[in-house]
Amino acid sequence: MSRIVMKFGGTSVANVERIRNVAQHVKREVDAGHEVAVVVSAMAGATNQLVSWTREASPIHDAREYDAIVSSGEQVTSGLLAIALQAIGVPARSFQGWQIPLRTDGAHGSARIASIEGESLVSRMTDGQVPVIAGFQGIAPDNRIATLGRGGSDTSAVAVAAAVKADRCDIYTDVDGVYTTDPRIVPQARRLDRIAFEEMLEMASLGAKVLQVRSVEMAMVHKVRVFVRSSFDAPDAPQTGPGGLPPGTLICDEEEIVEQQVVTGIAYTKDEAQITLRRVEDRPGVAAGVFGPLAEASINVDMIVQNISEDGKTTDITFTLPTSDQARAIDILNARKSEIGFAGLNTQADACKVSVIGIGMRSHAGVAAQAFQALAKRGVNIRAITTSEIKISVLIDAAYAELAVRTLHSLYGLDKA
């Protein structure tokens, strides 16, 4: 018998019929003798509608009231699933984040989890009841509902799994696992049986949309084994895949991965903008003067390249950021032009970041050189490069994104079974 947390996303609970299907998935695990808790998202499209109504009421609104409104979608889903489970003989009860309680900080709209009490959930699970928990929400220090940001139900699920010391956390979504790259670009992309926390964290932060980045961070810190599974598989389908695991992809500690690939996957994101500050005064504190105000505005900067001039007096600073933040960043920098001390600002919004990821890269030399050579042969020019122990990212023209992904996926043999 295991203790399992099951999380179902918006497409999995899109309507009452889909919710009944989810109930059958839960019943399967209960009938197998497992202790089960469930975390649910709002029904597909519900949160978007709630956000739209909020903005229609007033473009500028109180963040606490925003949270009160948008969190109601998960409340509806949790209640409906509890009813559907009761209808098929599974004892179930719905819970909102504040009832557990799941405590957050005070950043309404993008709160972070501060703590979660699992004792009452464990008691109910051991008594045979299935808690159905509204994801995406908790209670802030001001005793108001606080939401965790879009995709926050994944983080809720991992937090609940950590709190109840679950054996695993099953994330059910509209895909059947984590792939070596986007199958829409590379039809030969393979589903991974296992992937290390560090690799999944890089994949999630660099363009893969399977899991929210914060949920992977939390799983890694608390050593929560996470399965990415498809809710569109039949509830009575075989529950044993390769290696005795359920079908899907296991996200786990790298010690569980016996045979480590040099490269595990290729991720990409097209929503990248590039900003270059020309002839910046080369003096101590200039980088802080550039990136400090951007950080204060919650603008995440990624690639940073600095070139020192021949005379050593000025430098060019180039960096990338999400296209959605480009206009704000330009306004912030121009407002501080005299303070920072730069002569000009150039910007481009037609960039794409392509990343090669794999924990095996730690012990293998030449991975980067292979990538650069392969891209050069295909006529792909590299604007900027960043690396870490397990990642190489290149910034290229967006028009070459798909070509670069296909080239690198093939180069490292990821399209071979």
mmCIF file of C-alpha atoms in Angstrom, residues 6 53 140-141 180 205:
data_model
loop_
_atom_site.group_PDB
_atom_site.id
_atom_site.type_symbol
_atom_site.label_atom_id
_atom_site.label_comp_id
_atom_site.label_asym_id
_atom_site.label_seq_id
_atom_site.Cartn_x
_atom_site.Cartn_y
_atom_site.Cartn_z
ATOM 1 C CA MET A 6 -3.053 12.776 -7.549
ATOM 2 C CA TRP A 53 -14.473 39.532 -15.626
ATOM 3 C CA ALA A 140 -1.920 34.732 3.473
ATOM 4 C CA PRO A 141 -0.786 36.359 6.743
ATOM 5 C CA THR A 180 12.956 14.598 -25.434
ATOM 6 C CA SER A 205 12.430 26.936 -17.041
#
